[in-house]
Short mmCIF file of C-alpha atoms in Angstrom, two decimals:
data_model
loop_
_atom_site.label_atom_id
_atom_site.label_comp_id
_atom_site.label_asym_id
_atom_site.label_seq_id
_atom_site.Cartn_x
_atom_site.Cartn_y
_atom_site.Cartn_z
CA MET A 1 -62.14 3.01 15.84
CA TYR A 2 -59.71 4.36 13.45
CA LYS A 3 -56.63 2.35 12.47
CA ASN A 4 -53.18 3.89 12.41
CA SER A 5 -52.32 4.31 8.78
CA GLY A 6 -48.56 4.27 9.52
CA PHE A 7 -48.03 7.86 8.55
CA GLN A 8 -47.07 10.42 11.14
CA SER A 9 -47.72 14.06 10.74
CA ARG A 10 -44.57 16.17 10.30
CA VAL A 11 -44.35 19.72 11.57
CA PRO A 12 -42.70 21.86 8.92
CA ILE A 13 -39.64 23.83 10.04
CA PRO A 14 -39.32 27.30 8.65
CA ALA A 15 -36.49 27.94 6.22
CA ALA A 16 -35.21 30.84 8.34
CA SER A 17 -34.74 28.56 11.35
CA CYS A 18 -32.72 26.09 9.24
CA GLN A 19 -30.44 28.87 8.10
CA GLN A 20 -29.93 29.99 11.71
CA PHE A 21 -29.08 26.42 12.77
CA ASP A 22 -26.61 26.11 9.89
CA ALA A 23 -24.99 29.42 10.76
CA VAL A 24 -24.60 28.44 14.41
CA GLY A 25 -23.19 25.07 13.38
CA ASN A 26 -20.66 26.66 11.04
CA VAL A 27 -19.54 29.09 13.75
CA LEU A 28 -19.09 26.27 16.26
CA TYR A 29 -17.24 24.15 13.69
CA GLU A 30 -14.89 26.95 12.73
CA ALA A 31 -14.26 27.81 16.39
CA GLY A 32 -13.53 24.17 17.22
CA SER A 33 -11.24 23.82 14.22
CA ASP A 34 -9.32 26.95 15.13
CA LEU A 35 -9.01 25.74 18.72
CA ILE A 36 -7.70 22.34 17.62
CA ILE A 37 -5.27 23.90 15.14
CA ASN A 38 -3.97 26.40 17.70
CA GLU A 39 -3.58 23.74 20.39
CA PHE A 40 -1.86 21.39 17.97
CA GLY A 41 0.45 24.17 16.80
CA ALA A 42 1.39 25.06 20.36
CA TYR A 43 1.93 21.38 21.20
CA LYS A 44 4.06 20.94 18.08
CA GLU A 45 6.19 23.94 19.03
CA LYS A 46 6.68 22.47 22.51
CA ILE A 47 7.77 19.14 21.00
CA ILE A 48 10.24 20.85 18.66
CA GLU A 49 11.55 23.07 21.46
CA SER A 50 11.96 20.17 23.89
CA GLY A 51 13.65 18.10 21.18
CA SER A 52 16.04 20.94 20.44
CA GLU A 53 16.83 21.34 24.15
CA TYR A 54 17.43 17.59 24.45
CA PHE A 55 19.77 17.67 21.46
CA GLN A 56 21.71 20.62 22.79
CA SER A 57 21.94 19.31 26.35
CA ASN A 58 22.79 15.69 25.50
CA ILE A 59 24.15 15.22 21.98
CA SER A 60 26.27 18.37 22.13
CA ARG A 61 27.49 17.29 25.56
CA TYR A 62 28.97 14.14 24.05
CA LEU A 63 30.30 15.66 20.85
CA SER A 64 30.93 19.27 21.87
CA SER A 65 31.86 21.86 19.22
CA PRO A 66 34.48 20.65 16.69
CA ARG A 67 35.78 24.21 16.24
CA TYR A 68 36.87 24.25 19.87
CA TYR A 69 39.50 21.57 19.20
CA PHE A 70 41.20 23.51 16.39
CA GLN A 71 41.82 26.77 18.26
CA VAL A 72 45.59 26.35 18.46
CA ASN A 73 48.73 28.37 17.78
CA ASP A 74 52.45 27.65 17.44
CA GLU A 75 53.15 28.12 21.13
CA TYR A 76 50.44 25.68 22.13
CA ILE A 77 51.62 23.07 19.60
CA LYS A 78 55.23 23.21 20.83
CA SER A 79 54.23 23.05 24.49
CA LYS A 80 51.72 20.24 23.88
CA LEU A 81 54.19 18.12 21.94
CA LYS A 82 56.71 18.51 24.74
CA MET A 83 54.04 17.57 27.26
CA VAL A 84 53.05 14.43 25.32
CA LEU A 85 56.57 13.27 24.51
CA PHE A 86 58.04 14.06 27.94
CA PRO A 87 55.15 14.06 30.44
CA PHE A 88 57.47 13.61 33.42
CA LEU A 89 59.10 16.98 32.60
CA HIS A 90 55.81 18.87 32.82
CA LYS A 91 56.22 21.08 35.89
CA GLY A 92 52.80 22.72 35.86
CA HIS A 93 49.47 21.30 36.99
CA TRP A 94 47.32 19.04 34.83
CA MET A 95 43.98 20.73 35.58
CA ARG A 96 42.10 22.52 32.81
CA SER A 97 41.39 26.25 33.11
CA MET A 98 37.85 27.63 33.28
CA GLU A 99 36.32 30.84 31.95
CA ASP A 100 33.02 32.64 32.49
CA ALA A 101 30.98 32.63 29.26
CA GLY A 102 27.67 34.45 29.70
CA GLY A 103 27.18 33.42 33.31
CA GLU A 104 28.16 29.80 32.64
CA PHE A 105 31.59 28.33 33.29
CA SER A 106 33.27 26.44 30.47
CA PHE A 107 36.75 25.18 29.68
CA LYS A 108 39.16 27.50 27.91
CA PRO A 109 40.12 26.49 24.34
CA PRO A 110 43.54 24.95 23.65
CA ILE A 111 45.06 28.26 22.57
CA TYR A 112 44.67 29.49 26.17
CA ASP A 113 45.20 26.22 28.05
CA ILE A 114 47.99 23.68 27.56
CA ASN A 115 45.91 21.00 29.31
CA ALA A 116 42.97 21.28 26.92
CA PRO A 117 42.59 18.53 24.30
CA ASP A 118 42.85 19.38 20.62
CA LEU A 119 42.33 17.54 17.34
CA TYR A 120 44.85 19.48 15.26
CA ILE A 121 47.90 17.63 16.62
CA PRO A 122 46.31 14.14 16.42
CA MET A 123 45.20 14.65 12.82
CA MET A 124 48.54 16.08 11.74
CA ALA A 125 50.35 13.29 13.59
CA PHE A 126 48.17 10.68 11.89
CA GLY A 127 49.01 12.11 8.47
CA THR A 128 52.71 12.27 9.38
CA TYR A 129 52.58 8.64 10.52
CA LEU A 130 51.20 7.56 7.12
CA VAL A 131 53.83 9.57 5.20
CA LEU A 132 56.68 8.12 7.26
CA ALA A 133 55.21 4.64 6.90
CA GLY A 134 55.18 5.14 3.14
CA PHE A 135 58.87 6.15 3.19
CA LEU A 136 59.76 3.11 5.26
CA LEU A 137 57.88 0.82 2.91
CA GLY A 138 59.62 2.41 -0.07
CA ILE A 139 63.08 1.99 1.45
CA ASN A 140 62.36 -1.69 2.07
CA GLY A 141 61.01 -2.16 -1.45
CA LYS A 142 57.49 -2.92 -0.22
CA PHE A 143 55.65 0.25 -1.12
CA SER A 144 52.31 -0.17 -2.85
CA PRO A 145 48.87 1.44 -2.58
CA GLU A 146 47.66 -1.74 -0.88
CA SER A 147 50.43 -1.62 1.73
CA LEU A 148 49.74 2.03 2.50
CA GLY A 149 46.04 1.21 2.70
CA VAL A 150 46.82 -1.46 5.26
CA GLN A 151 48.68 1.08 7.40
CA PHE A 152 45.83 3.56 7.07
CA THR A 153 43.34 0.93 8.25
CA THR A 154 45.67 -0.16 11.04
CA GLY A 155 46.01 3.42 12.24
CA LEU A 156 42.27 4.02 12.31
CA LEU A 157 41.70 0.71 14.09
CA CYS A 158 44.30 1.56 16.75
CA TRP A 159 42.74 5.00 17.19
CA LEU A 160 39.33 3.39 17.69
CA LEU A 161 40.71 0.85 20.18
CA GLN A 162 42.35 3.63 22.17
CA VAL A 163 39.07 5.58 22.31
CA LEU A 164 37.21 2.45 23.46
CA LEU A 165 39.87 1.84 26.08
CA LEU A 166 39.55 5.35 27.52
CA GLU A 167 35.75 5.26 27.39
CA GLY A 168 35.73 1.82 29.01
CA THR A 169 37.92 3.07 31.84
CA LEU A 170 35.56 5.99 32.44
CA HIS A 171 32.45 3.82 32.41
CA SER A 172 34.03 1.22 34.69
CA LEU A 173 34.54 3.89 37.33
CA GLY A 174 31.11 5.45 36.91
CA GLY A 175 32.21 8.49 34.93
CA GLY A 176 30.76 7.60 31.55
CA GLY A 177 28.63 10.12 29.67
CA GLU A 178 30.03 13.23 31.37
CA ILE A 179 33.07 13.76 29.13
CA PRO A 180 32.59 14.79 25.48
CA LEU A 181 33.42 12.05 23.00
CA LEU A 182 35.73 14.36 21.04
CA ASP A 183 37.83 14.80 24.19
CA MET A 184 38.47 11.05 24.20
CA VAL A 185 39.16 11.07 20.45
CA ALA A 186 41.74 13.82 20.98
CA TYR A 187 43.46 12.10 23.90
CA ALA A 188 43.58 8.82 21.97
CA GLY A 189 44.95 10.58 18.89
CA TYR A 190 48.10 11.72 20.68
CA THR A 191 49.27 8.12 20.25
CA PHE A 192 50.25 9.02 16.69
CA VAL A 193 52.77 11.53 17.98
CA MET A 194 54.58 8.59 19.55
CA SER A 195 54.11 6.29 16.57
CA SER A 196 55.41 8.96 14.14
CA LEU A 197 58.57 9.33 16.22
CA ILE A 198 59.01 5.55 16.34
CA VAL A 199 58.75 5.22 12.55
CA ALA A 200 61.11 8.20 12.07
CA ILE A 201 63.71 6.50 14.29
CA ARG A 202 63.31 3.31 12.26
CA LEU A 203 64.10 5.29 9.13
CA LEU A 204 67.36 6.44 10.72
CA TRP A 205 68.34 3.26 12.58
CA ASP A 206 66.06 0.26 12.61
CA GLY A 207 68.01 -1.35 15.43
CA LEU A 208 66.57 1.16 17.91
CA PHE A 209 62.98 0.15 17.20
CA CYS A 210 62.39 -1.92 20.34
CA ALA A 211 64.13 0.47 22.73
CA VAL A 212 62.39 3.56 21.36
CA THR A 213 58.99 1.84 21.31
CA LEU A 214 59.37 0.76 24.94
CA TRP A 215 60.33 4.28 25.97
CA GLU A 216 57.53 5.98 24.01
CA SER A 217 54.99 3.47 25.33
CA LEU A 218 56.04 4.34 28.86
CA CYS A 219 55.71 8.07 28.14
CA MET A 220 52.29 7.60 26.54
CA GLY A 221 51.15 5.57 29.53
CA ILE A 222 52.28 8.29 31.94
CA PHE A 223 50.54 10.97 29.88
CA LEU A 224 47.24 9.08 29.79
CA VAL A 225 47.35 8.19 33.49
CA LYS A 226 47.99 11.82 34.44
CA THR A 227 45.20 12.95 32.10
CA MET A 228 42.67 10.39 33.32
CA LYS A 229 43.42 11.09 36.98
CA ARG A 230 42.78 14.78 36.34
CA ILE A 231 39.49 13.93 34.59
CA PHE A 232 38.32 11.85 37.54
CA ILE A 233 39.31 14.54 40.04
CA SER A 234 38.00 17.67 38.33
CA GLU A 235 35.68 16.83 35.41
CA VAL A 236 33.63 13.84 36.55
CA ARG A 237 31.10 14.78 39.23
CA SER A 238 30.51 11.25 40.48
CA PHE A 239 32.58 8.15 40.03
CA GLU A 240 33.44 5.06 41.97
CA LYS A 241 35.91 6.19 44.58
CA HIS A 242 37.39 2.75 45.10
CA SER A 243 41.06 3.70 44.77
CA THR A 244 42.27 0.11 44.33
CA LYS A 245 40.02 -0.55 41.34
CA ARG A 246 40.85 2.84 39.86
CA ASN A 247 44.59 2.25 40.17
CA TYR A 248 44.33 -1.19 38.58
CA LEU A 249 42.34 0.17 35.63
CA LEU A 250 44.77 3.04 35.11
CA LEU A 251 47.69 0.63 35.30
CA LEU A 252 46.01 -1.64 32.73
CA MET A 253 45.45 1.34 30.46
CA ALA A 254 49.12 2.32 30.75
CA PHE A 255 50.39 -1.20 29.98
CA SER A 256 48.09 -1.45 26.96
CA GLN A 257 50.19 1.24 25.25
CA PHE A 258 53.06 -1.23 24.77
CA PRO A 259 51.30 -3.66 22.38
CA LEU A 260 49.44 -0.78 20.72
CA LEU A 261 52.59 1.16 19.81
CA PHE A 262 54.46 -1.99 18.80
CA TRP A 263 51.59 -2.72 16.44
CA LEU A 264 51.69 0.79 14.96
CA GLY A 265 55.47 0.77 14.66
CA ASN A 266 55.64 -2.62 12.97
CA ILE A 267 55.25 -1.50 9.36
CA VAL A 268 54.60 -4.60 7.26
CA GLY A 269 54.07 -4.28 3.53
CA PHE A 270 53.84 -6.45 0.48
CA GLU A 271 56.73 -7.17 -1.85
CA ALA A 272 56.68 -4.76 -4.76
CA HIS A 273 56.49 -6.40 -8.19
#
């Protein structure tokens, strides 16, 4: 008997067959790589496209286009100021006008609709409020960069509180997320039209401060209630239709204008040295 020596015979493979195997392997590798790259590229494009659609349909819905809020003219500014300062004299409706833009309906810009919100008047009113506050501080001998800085911070804080108040009212009635944030910023910014008038009256006759502030707070409350009721009726698709709760929230929002405007109108500075 022969013992197994531990060596197995190997059948030699021709060099031509090895080259054919290598060629086939390279072809399959390149084909698989191209397939993976193409699939990954297509998947990446879908991710980018879906992300862009999400941004446009959600983020832009909340912020809208800033240019929209600055399409104003002299006629709009005069009519809007009259509407804000004397809302009970507004004889027209409070609904916003629509237009057909490429098969989709959208709201007309402020230049074509008195009921549309804008940011031009709030920003100009905020600047006017700071200038008048500076004059009042100077007349009382309390003007300083620190005092004006306090009024600037106070104004921004009041603006933010007003925005939170309007947003909170919307969310409480189930209408949150459907109205662009810049709409709320614009509506809240009209408060500075009232506060500028209050400070201007104080410059002329400080004794009228309380009476004018009460009156302007009432007007601001009426304006916001009319505006919010229109939003619930025409711009929010679904909200809590419990009229009692809605009326209480709108009443609370209106009454909140009294402490807010008293705070803005109470210009307190530091003694100048």
